[in-house]
Every structure is written in C-alpha cells, then in structure tokens.
Amino acid sequence: MTVPSKPHWDLFCRVVDNFGDIGVCWRLARILAAEHGIAVRLVVDRPEILDRIANSHEIYNKSVCYHHVEVVRWSDSIRPSTDTSVVVEVFACDPPEPYLAAMAELARCPLWINLEYLSAESWVAGCHGMLSRHPQLGIDKLFMIPGFDRASAGLLRESSLDEQRRRFLSDPEARAAMWCGLGVPPPAPGELRASLFGYENPVVVRLLDVLSRHSRPVTVVVPEGRSVADLSRRLGLGLARAGDVWREGSLQVAVVPFTDQHSYDRLLWCCDLNMVRGEDSLVRALWAGRAMLWQAYPQQDDDHHAKVEALLGRLLPFVEPAAADDAAALWRHWNGMSGRGPAWARLESTVAALTSAIDAWRQALAKGPELATSLVNAATSQIQ
Ligand code: TRH
C-alpha cells in the first residue's frame, strides 16, 4: 500500500513592520502543518524575527525545520516543486517573479492565494473569494480575506485552543508558574490585572493616572517593546526592561519579557483587561474572552478610524445597552478619535460590560469560519 504524500504548500511572508506579518504566518503555518497534515515551507525575508515569537535560538543561515514547518530565507532563486499544490502570499507580499513564472510552467499550476489583512469592514463580503489574473503569466490569484463572519475567510484558531485555555485556567500551579516566569507575583485577591501591548499612545498616561486612584489594586503588565518605550518617555522614567516596576497609588506597572506566542496567549487568558493592537493580538484577545481595548495600527490620514468603527460595530451588539456608549467612547478615545471622552469614573463597570461582551462574542465567533480551514477548503475545491 502506498502512503499518500502530504500536500506541499509554500507561504511567502515579508516582515514590513512589527510582529504582525510573521505572527500571522507562523500561526497559520503551524495550524496547517499540525491540523491539516500539510508540508509547509515558510519563505520569509527576515526569519530572525521569528526568534522573538517562536522562542527558538536557531541561526538562520540555512533552512531550519521546527514544528514541522520548514523555514527558509526569502531569495529570488526559490522555486516551486512539482509537488507544490498551494502558494499563499501573505498580505500581498509579491513572491519573486521567477518563482511565479516557474509556477505557471508546472504541469499542474498550484492554487495561488493572496491572504489579505484582517478586516471587520463590510467591503470584505464583496471582495473575499475574488480572482485577479496576472497580466503576463495568465494565472489567477484568489483573494482570501480574514474577517468576522461567514462572508469572509474567518479567524485563525487552533482546534484545541479552548481546551488548552480551560485546562490552564483551572490549574493554579500552572498559572503561578507563568507569573513566576514573567517575574510578577500572581494577582492578589481583589486586584485588577491588565496587559498592555500597543503602539505609542498618549491616552495610556491618562489611563494610568485614573488607575492610580482606582478603588482596588491594579497591576498593568507590559511586555518589552513600543509601549514600554512610550511610557518611559512620557513618564520621564527609566522604565525600560523586564523586571522594572513603577508604583503610584493603587497602581503598579510591571515590565515583563516579550515571550513566544503561546506564553503571550496565557498572559491574555489570565488578565482581566487586555490592551492589544494590530491583527494577531486582537484575535488572541478575542479568544481569551476577557475585556479588551484594541489599538488599530495608526495610518496616514486617520484611515484606521474606519477600522475601529467597523470593529466596534461588530462588538457593540454584545455589550449590554446601558454600557454601550461608555464602551464605544473608551475605544474611540483609545484610538485618538474625536467624540465624547471616556467616562473614567465608570471604568470599572465599562470593563465588566466589556468582559461579558467579549466572552459572548468569542463564543459566537467560534461558530464561524476558521481561517486555515477556509484556505484548505479552497484548495480542496480547486482540486475537485
Ligand atoms: O506587531 P503588530 O503591531 O503587527 C502589526 C499588525 O499586524 C498590523 O495589522 C500590520 O499592518 C502591521 O503590523 C505592519 O501586532 P500584532 O498583529 O498583534 O502582532 C503581534 C504578534 O506578536 C502576535 O503574533 C502576538 C505576538 N506576541 C508574542 O509572541 N509575544 C509577546 O510577548 C507579545 C506582546 C506579542
């Protein structure tokens, strides 16, 4: 009996900025390999960035394989093999032209997918699943757009995620070990614990000011990175690296190491309020089901405001009506948008309302499409 060979997929990733590009690619690659039995080759222009989120200390001067994903450095000499069945370019990153030309010459041209950025906006329904033809090579590229409903490709989500989260949260020793690894004591009874992963944001200082006068103790845990640098500058402090702590009134701000994706998930699961940004940490905070404040990647001419409005439009139906205005005002203010300022005095009840809302939204989203499965389904229907 011959064992059917694994399907071979190539994923192309350019690290434009930050961790979002590689973060999404790495997560997608792992799910495809682990849950769909696909042999994945991840072609990335800056594989060393993967070290930060994959917790590996490999040197990337040759291809390496971990979690059953082959990681290779982007080069113009890369070619598809006769086994390559799907090519995913992530975020319109333009695979090398010689690669595309070689693809067009194969006896069976692979399915070519452009995986777009996540969006909550309504245009997704009209664009997801569209084809675009390469002007010279005559091969089609299929647009797959992640999103929040069935008219999109859905959201990345490991099939065992809920179970992992449930097991972790019901294991006090595992939680204590996680806090110990981050160098922060576990939350004291009655404490509000928050995580902060953002871009530069003037509102953070105002929030910290409010939290320093909060009715109960608050710890804000900040992974090393842009938020820490921003805080140091704004507060005029030497708050710079993991282990640094700043205290004022009821508030303490603790800088923790930037961890791998799995450890970051666990931090999100354990916090009462998660301040996240971009794309992948937004989705992870949703799956954590705790109160969440999202900072959109700032764009020229405030183009990101429409993204905030679109996401709010999907969140607000889950927020209890009495708290909806406060929640919306807080989210808009956090993103530098005009309008009514947040009701800081009602922060506690806004966070409580957001907790219920995000958890209800999480459950609804879990019934919707899963992104890696959507790509696999697209590949399967092309082969049939
Ligand atoms: O890093 P980001 O700001 O990436 C952004 C967005 O993707 C945005 O859409 C894109 O246009 C821009 O880059 C260029 O935020 P994001 O998407 O949340 O990615 C962060 C990744 O880092 C995510 O996979 C989670 C991971 N992470 C860790 O692994 N460990 C950590 O300690 C933290 C804080 C994050």
Coordinates of C-alpha atoms and ligand atoms in Angstrom, one line a residue:
M1 CA 0.0 0.0 0.0
T2 CA 1.4 3.4 -0.9
V3 CA 1.1 6.2 1.7
P4 CA -0.4 9.3 0.1
S5 CA 2.2 12.1 0.2
K6 CA 1.5 15.2 2.1
P7 CA 0.3 18.2 0.2
H8 CA 3.1 20.8 -0.2
W9 CA 2.3 24.4 0.4
D10 CA 4.6 27.5 0.1
L11 CA 3.8 30.5 2.3
F12 CA 5.5 33.8 1.4
C13 CA 6.0 36.5 4.1
R14 CA 7.7 39.9 4.1
V15 CA 8.2 41.5 7.5
V16 CA 7.0 45.0 6.9
D17 CA 6.9 46.2 10.4
N18 CA 6.5 44.8 13.9
F19 CA 5.4 41.3 14.6
G20 CA 2.1 41.0 12.9
D21 CA 3.2 39.7 9.5
I22 CA 5.4 36.9 10.8
G23 CA 2.9 36.4 13.7
V24 CA 0.0 35.6 11.4
C25 CA 2.2 33.5 9.0
W26 CA 3.8 31.5 11.8
R27 CA 0.4 30.7 13.4
L28 CA -1.1 29.8 10.0
A29 CA 1.9 27.6 9.1
R30 CA 1.7 25.7 12.4
I31 CA -2.0 25.1 12.1
L32 CA -1.7 23.9 8.5
A33 CA 1.1 21.5 9.5
A34 CA -0.3 20.2 12.7
E35 CA -4.0 20.0 12.0
H36 CA -4.2 19.5 8.2
G37 CA -1.1 17.3 7.6
I38 CA 0.4 19.8 5.1
A39 CA 4.1 20.1 4.4
V40 CA 4.6 23.8 4.8
R41 CA 7.6 25.8 3.6
L42 CA 7.6 29.3 5.1
V43 CA 9.6 31.7 3.0
V44 CA 10.3 34.8 5.0
D45 CA 12.6 37.8 4.3
R46 CA 13.6 38.2 8.0
P47 CA 13.5 34.8 9.6
E48 CA 15.4 36.1 12.6
I49 CA 12.2 38.0 13.7
L50 CA 10.6 34.6 14.1
D51 CA 13.0 34.0 17.1
R52 CA 11.1 36.5 19.1
I53 CA 7.7 34.9 18.8
A54 CA 8.7 31.2 18.3
N55 CA 11.2 31.1 21.1
S56 CA 13.9 29.5 19.1
H57 CA 17.6 30.4 19.1
E58 CA 18.3 29.0 15.7
I59 CA 20.7 30.8 13.4
Y60 CA 19.0 31.3 10.1
N61 CA 21.8 30.9 7.5
K62 CA 20.2 27.7 6.2
S63 CA 16.8 26.3 6.2
V64 CA 15.5 25.0 9.6
C65 CA 12.5 22.9 10.5
Y66 CA 10.5 23.3 13.6
H67 CA 7.0 22.3 14.5
H68 CA 7.1 20.5 11.1
V69 CA 7.4 23.8 9.3
E70 CA 10.4 24.4 7.1
V71 CA 11.6 27.9 7.4
V72 CA 13.7 29.3 4.6
R73 CA 15.1 32.8 3.9
W74 CA 13.4 34.6 1.0
S75 CA 15.6 34.6 -2.1
D76 CA 15.0 35.1 -5.8
S77 CA 16.3 31.6 -6.5
I78 CA 13.4 29.9 -4.7
R79 CA 11.2 27.8 -7.0
P80 CA 8.1 25.7 -6.5
S81 CA 8.5 22.0 -6.8
T82 CA 6.3 19.7 -8.9
D83 CA 4.6 18.7 -5.6
T84 CA 3.7 22.3 -4.7
S85 CA -0.1 22.4 -4.6
V86 CA -0.8 25.8 -3.0
V87 CA 1.1 29.0 -2.8
V88 CA 0.0 31.6 -0.3
E89 CA 1.4 35.1 -0.5
V90 CA 0.5 36.7 2.8
F91 CA -0.5 40.4 2.8
A92 CA 0.2 40.9 -1.0
C93 CA 3.9 40.5 -0.4
D94 CA 4.7 39.7 -4.1
P95 CA 6.6 36.4 -4.4
P96 CA 9.6 36.7 -6.7
E97 CA 8.6 36.9 -10.4
P98 CA 10.9 33.9 -11.4
Y99 CA 9.0 31.8 -8.8
L100 CA 5.7 32.8 -10.4
A101 CA 7.0 32.1 -13.9
A102 CA 8.1 28.7 -12.8
M103 CA 4.7 28.1 -11.2
A104 CA 2.9 28.9 -14.4
E105 CA 5.1 26.4 -16.3
L106 CA 4.3 23.5 -14.0
A107 CA 2.1 20.7 -15.5
R108 CA -0.4 21.4 -12.6
C109 CA -0.3 25.0 -11.7
P110 CA -0.6 25.4 -7.9
L111 CA -3.5 27.3 -6.4
W112 CA -2.2 30.9 -5.8
I113 CA -3.8 32.6 -2.8
N114 CA -3.3 36.1 -1.6
L115 CA -4.2 36.2 2.1
E116 CA -5.2 39.7 2.9
Y117 CA -5.2 41.7 6.2
L118 CA -8.0 41.1 8.7
S119 CA -10.9 43.5 8.4
A120 CA -14.2 44.0 10.1
E121 CA -15.4 46.3 7.3
S122 CA -18.4 45.5 5.1
W123 CA -16.4 45.6 1.8
V124 CA -14.9 42.2 2.8
A125 CA -18.1 40.4 1.7
G126 CA -17.8 41.7 -1.9
C127 CA -14.0 41.1 -2.2
H128 CA -13.4 37.8 -0.4
G129 CA -13.1 35.0 -3.0
M130 CA -12.4 37.2 -6.0
L131 CA -9.9 36.3 -8.6
S132 CA -7.2 38.5 -10.2
R133 CA -5.3 37.5 -13.3
H134 CA -1.5 38.0 -13.6
P135 CA -1.2 40.3 -16.7
Q136 CA 1.7 38.4 -18.3
L137 CA 1.5 34.9 -17.0
G138 CA -2.3 34.5 -17.2
I139 CA -2.6 32.7 -13.9
D140 CA -5.2 33.6 -11.4
K141 CA -4.7 34.7 -7.8
L142 CA -7.5 34.0 -5.3
F143 CA -8.2 36.7 -2.7
M144 CA -9.0 35.3 0.8
I145 CA -9.9 37.8 3.4
P146 CA -9.9 37.1 7.1
G147 CA -12.9 38.5 8.9
F148 CA -15.6 38.2 11.5
D149 CA -18.5 36.5 9.6
R150 CA -19.3 33.8 7.1
A151 CA -18.8 36.2 4.2
S152 CA -15.1 36.1 5.0
A153 CA -12.3 33.5 5.5
G154 CA -12.8 33.8 9.2
L155 CA -10.2 33.9 12.0
L156 CA -7.1 31.7 12.8
R157 CA -7.9 29.4 15.7
E158 CA -6.2 26.2 16.8
S159 CA -8.8 23.4 17.3
S160 CA -7.6 22.7 20.8
L161 CA -7.4 26.3 21.9
D162 CA -10.5 26.4 24.1
E163 CA -9.5 23.2 25.8
Q164 CA -5.9 24.4 26.4
R165 CA -7.3 27.6 27.9
R166 CA -9.8 25.8 30.1
R167 CA -7.1 23.4 31.4
F168 CA -4.6 26.2 32.1
L169 CA -7.2 28.4 33.9
S170 CA -8.2 25.5 36.1
D171 CA -4.6 24.8 37.1
P172 CA -3.4 27.2 39.9
E173 CA 0.1 25.8 39.8
A174 CA 0.5 26.3 36.0
R175 CA -0.8 29.9 36.5
A176 CA 1.6 30.6 39.3
A177 CA 4.5 29.2 37.2
M178 CA 3.5 31.5 34.4
W179 CA 3.6 34.6 36.6
C180 CA 6.8 33.4 38.2
G181 CA 8.3 33.1 34.7
L182 CA 7.3 36.6 33.9
G183 CA 8.8 37.8 37.2
V184 CA 5.4 39.2 38.5
P185 CA 3.6 37.8 41.6
P186 CA 0.2 36.3 40.9
P187 CA -2.7 38.7 41.3
A188 CA -3.7 39.5 44.9
P189 CA -7.3 38.9 45.9
G190 CA -9.5 41.7 44.5
E191 CA -6.8 43.0 42.2
L192 CA -7.4 44.1 38.7
R193 CA -4.8 42.8 36.4
A194 CA -4.3 44.2 32.9
S195 CA -1.9 43.6 30.0
L196 CA -0.7 46.4 27.7
F197 CA 0.7 45.8 24.2
G198 CA 0.3 48.8 22.0
Y199 CA 1.8 51.5 19.8
E200 CA 2.7 54.9 21.1
N201 CA -0.5 56.3 22.7
P202 CA -1.0 59.5 24.7
V203 CA -4.1 58.1 26.3
V204 CA -2.1 55.5 28.2
V205 CA -0.8 58.0 30.6
R206 CA -4.3 59.3 31.3
L207 CA -5.5 55.7 31.9
L208 CA -2.6 55.1 34.3
D209 CA -3.5 58.3 36.1
V210 CA -7.0 57.0 36.6
L211 CA -5.9 53.6 37.6
S212 CA -3.5 55.0 40.2
R213 CA -6.6 56.3 42.0
H214 CA -8.7 53.2 41.4
S215 CA -10.8 51.7 44.3
R216 CA -8.8 48.4 44.2
P217 CA -5.2 47.5 43.4
V218 CA -4.2 47.4 39.8
T219 CA -1.2 45.8 38.0
V220 CA -0.6 46.6 34.4
V221 CA 1.8 44.1 32.8
V222 CA 3.7 45.5 29.8
P223 CA 5.8 43.2 27.5
E224 CA 9.0 44.9 26.4
G225 CA 8.5 46.9 23.3
R226 CA 7.0 50.1 22.0
S227 CA 4.5 50.6 24.9
V228 CA 7.4 50.5 27.4
A229 CA 9.5 53.0 25.4
D230 CA 6.5 55.3 25.1
L231 CA 5.7 55.0 28.8
S232 CA 9.3 55.7 29.8
R233 CA 9.3 58.8 27.6
R234 CA 6.0 60.1 28.8
L235 CA 6.5 59.5 32.5
G236 CA 10.2 60.5 32.3
L237 CA 11.2 57.2 33.9
G238 CA 13.9 54.7 33.4
L239 CA 11.2 52.0 32.8
A240 CA 13.0 50.0 30.2
R241 CA 13.4 46.4 30.6
A242 CA 11.8 43.2 32.1
G243 CA 11.8 43.4 35.8
D244 CA 11.3 47.2 36.0
V245 CA 8.4 48.2 38.2
W246 CA 6.7 51.6 38.7
R247 CA 4.3 52.3 41.5
E248 CA 1.9 55.1 42.2
G249 CA -1.2 54.9 44.5
S250 CA -3.2 51.8 43.8
L251 CA -1.3 51.1 40.5
Q252 CA 1.8 49.2 39.7
V253 CA 3.2 48.9 36.2
A254 CA 5.5 45.9 35.6
V255 CA 7.6 45.4 32.5
V256 CA 7.9 41.7 31.5
P257 CA 9.8 39.9 28.8
F258 CA 8.4 39.7 25.3
T259 CA 7.5 36.0 25.1
D260 CA 6.7 33.5 22.5
Q261 CA 3.1 33.4 21.1
H262 CA 2.0 30.5 23.3
S263 CA 3.1 32.3 26.5
Y264 CA 1.5 35.5 25.4
D265 CA -1.8 33.7 25.0
R266 CA -1.6 32.5 28.6
L267 CA -0.9 36.0 29.8
L268 CA -4.1 37.2 27.9
W269 CA -6.1 34.4 29.4
C270 CA -5.1 35.5 32.9
C271 CA -5.7 39.2 32.7
D272 CA -9.0 41.0 33.4
L273 CA -8.3 43.6 30.8
N274 CA -6.2 43.2 27.7
M275 CA -5.0 46.2 25.7
V276 CA -3.9 44.8 22.3
R277 CA -3.1 46.1 18.9
G278 CA -2.7 45.2 15.2
E279 CA -4.1 42.0 14.0
D280 CA -3.0 38.8 15.6
S281 CA -3.0 40.0 19.3
L282 CA -6.5 41.3 18.6
V283 CA -7.7 37.9 17.6
R284 CA -5.9 36.3 20.5
A285 CA -7.5 38.7 23.0
L286 CA -10.9 37.8 21.5
W287 CA -10.2 34.1 22.1
A288 CA -9.1 34.9 25.6
G289 CA -12.7 36.2 26.2
R290 CA -11.7 39.0 28.7
A291 CA -12.3 42.7 28.5
M292 CA -10.3 44.2 25.6
L293 CA -9.3 47.5 24.3
W294 CA -7.9 47.5 20.7
Q295 CA -5.5 50.0 19.2
A296 CA -5.5 49.9 15.4
Y297 CA -2.2 50.2 13.6
P298 CA -2.1 54.0 13.0
Q299 CA -2.3 55.0 9.4
Q300 CA -1.9 58.3 7.4
D301 CA -5.0 60.5 7.2
D302 CA -6.5 58.5 10.1
D303 CA -7.6 55.7 7.8
H304 CA -7.5 53.4 10.7
H305 CA -10.5 55.2 12.3
A306 CA -12.9 53.3 9.9
K307 CA -11.3 50.1 11.1
V308 CA -12.1 50.9 14.7
E309 CA -15.6 51.9 13.8
A310 CA -16.1 48.7 11.9
L311 CA -14.8 46.5 14.7
L312 CA -16.9 48.5 17.3
G313 CA -19.9 47.9 15.0
R314 CA -19.5 44.2 15.5
L315 CA -18.7 44.3 19.2
L316 CA -21.4 46.7 20.4
P317 CA -24.3 44.4 19.8
F318 CA -22.8 42.1 22.5
V319 CA -22.4 45.0 25.1
E320 CA -25.3 45.5 27.5
P321 CA -27.1 48.6 26.2
A322 CA -26.6 50.6 29.4
A323 CA -22.8 50.4 29.0
A324 CA -22.6 50.6 25.2
D325 CA -22.0 54.4 24.9
D326 CA -19.2 54.2 27.6
A327 CA -17.5 51.2 25.9
A328 CA -17.6 52.9 22.5
A329 CA -16.3 56.2 23.9
L330 CA -13.4 54.4 25.6
W331 CA -12.5 52.5 22.4
R332 CA -12.6 55.6 20.2
H333 CA -10.6 57.7 22.7
W334 CA -8.0 55.0 22.9
N335 CA -7.6 55.4 19.2
G336 CA -7.3 59.1 19.2
M337 CA -10.8 59.6 17.7
S338 CA -12.9 62.7 18.5
G339 CA -16.2 62.5 20.3
R340 CA -17.3 62.1 23.8
G341 CA -14.4 61.3 26.1
P342 CA -14.5 58.2 28.2
A343 CA -16.4 58.1 31.4
W344 CA -13.3 57.4 33.6
A345 CA -15.4 57.3 36.7
R346 CA -17.3 54.4 35.3
L347 CA -14.2 52.5 34.2
E348 CA -14.9 49.5 36.5
S349 CA -18.4 49.0 35.1
T350 CA -17.2 49.5 31.5
V351 CA -14.6 46.8 32.0
A352 CA -17.2 44.5 33.4
A353 CA -19.5 45.1 30.5
L354 CA -16.7 44.5 28.0
T355 CA -15.8 41.3 29.8
S356 CA -19.2 39.8 29.2
A357 CA -19.4 41.2 25.7
I358 CA -16.0 39.8 24.5
D359 CA -16.8 36.4 26.0
A360 CA -20.2 36.3 24.3
W361 CA -18.6 37.5 21.0
R362 CA -15.9 34.9 21.4
Q363 CA -18.5 32.1 21.6
A364 CA -20.3 33.4 18.6
L365 CA -17.1 33.8 16.5
A366 CA -16.0 30.2 17.4
K367 CA -19.1 29.0 15.4
G368 CA -17.9 30.9 12.4
P369 CA -15.2 30.0 9.8
E370 CA -11.6 29.2 10.8
L371 CA -9.1 30.8 8.5
A372 CA -6.7 27.8 8.0
T373 CA -9.6 25.6 7.3
S374 CA -11.0 28.1 4.8
L375 CA -7.7 28.0 2.9
V376 CA -7.7 24.2 2.9
N377 CA -11.3 24.1 1.7
A378 CA -10.4 26.5 -1.1
A379 CA -7.5 24.2 -2.1
T380 CA -9.7 21.1 -2.0
S381 CA -12.5 22.6 -4.1
Q382 CA -9.9 23.6 -6.7
I383 CA -8.5 20.1 -6.9
Q384 CA -12.0 18.5 -7.3
Ligands
TRH1 O1 3.1 43.6 15.9 P1 1.9 44.2 15.4 O2 1.7 45.6 15.7 O3 1.7 43.9 13.9 C1 1.1 44.9 13.0 C2 -0.3 44.4 12.6 O4 -0.3 43.1 12.2 C3 -0.8 45.3 11.5 O5 -2.0 44.7 11.0 C4 0.2 45.4 10.4 O6 -0.3 46.2 9.4 C5 1.5 45.9 11.0 O7 2.0 45.1 12.0 C6 2.6 46.0 9.9 O8 0.6 43.5 16.1 P2 0.0 42.0 16.0 O9 -0.6 41.8 14.7 O10 -0.8 41.8 17.2 O11 1.3 41.0 16.1 C7 2.0 40.8 17.3 C8 2.5 39.4 17.4 O12 3.4 39.3 18.4 C9 1.3 38.4 17.7 O13 1.5 37.2 16.9 C10 1.5 38.1 19.1 C11 3.0 38.2 19.3 N1 3.5 38.4 20.6 C12 4.3 37.4 21.2 O14 4.5 36.4 20.6 N2 4.8 37.7 22.5 C13 4.6 38.8 23.2 O15 5.0 39.0 24.3 C14 3.7 39.8 22.6 C15 3.4 41.1 23.3 C16 3.2 39.6 21.3

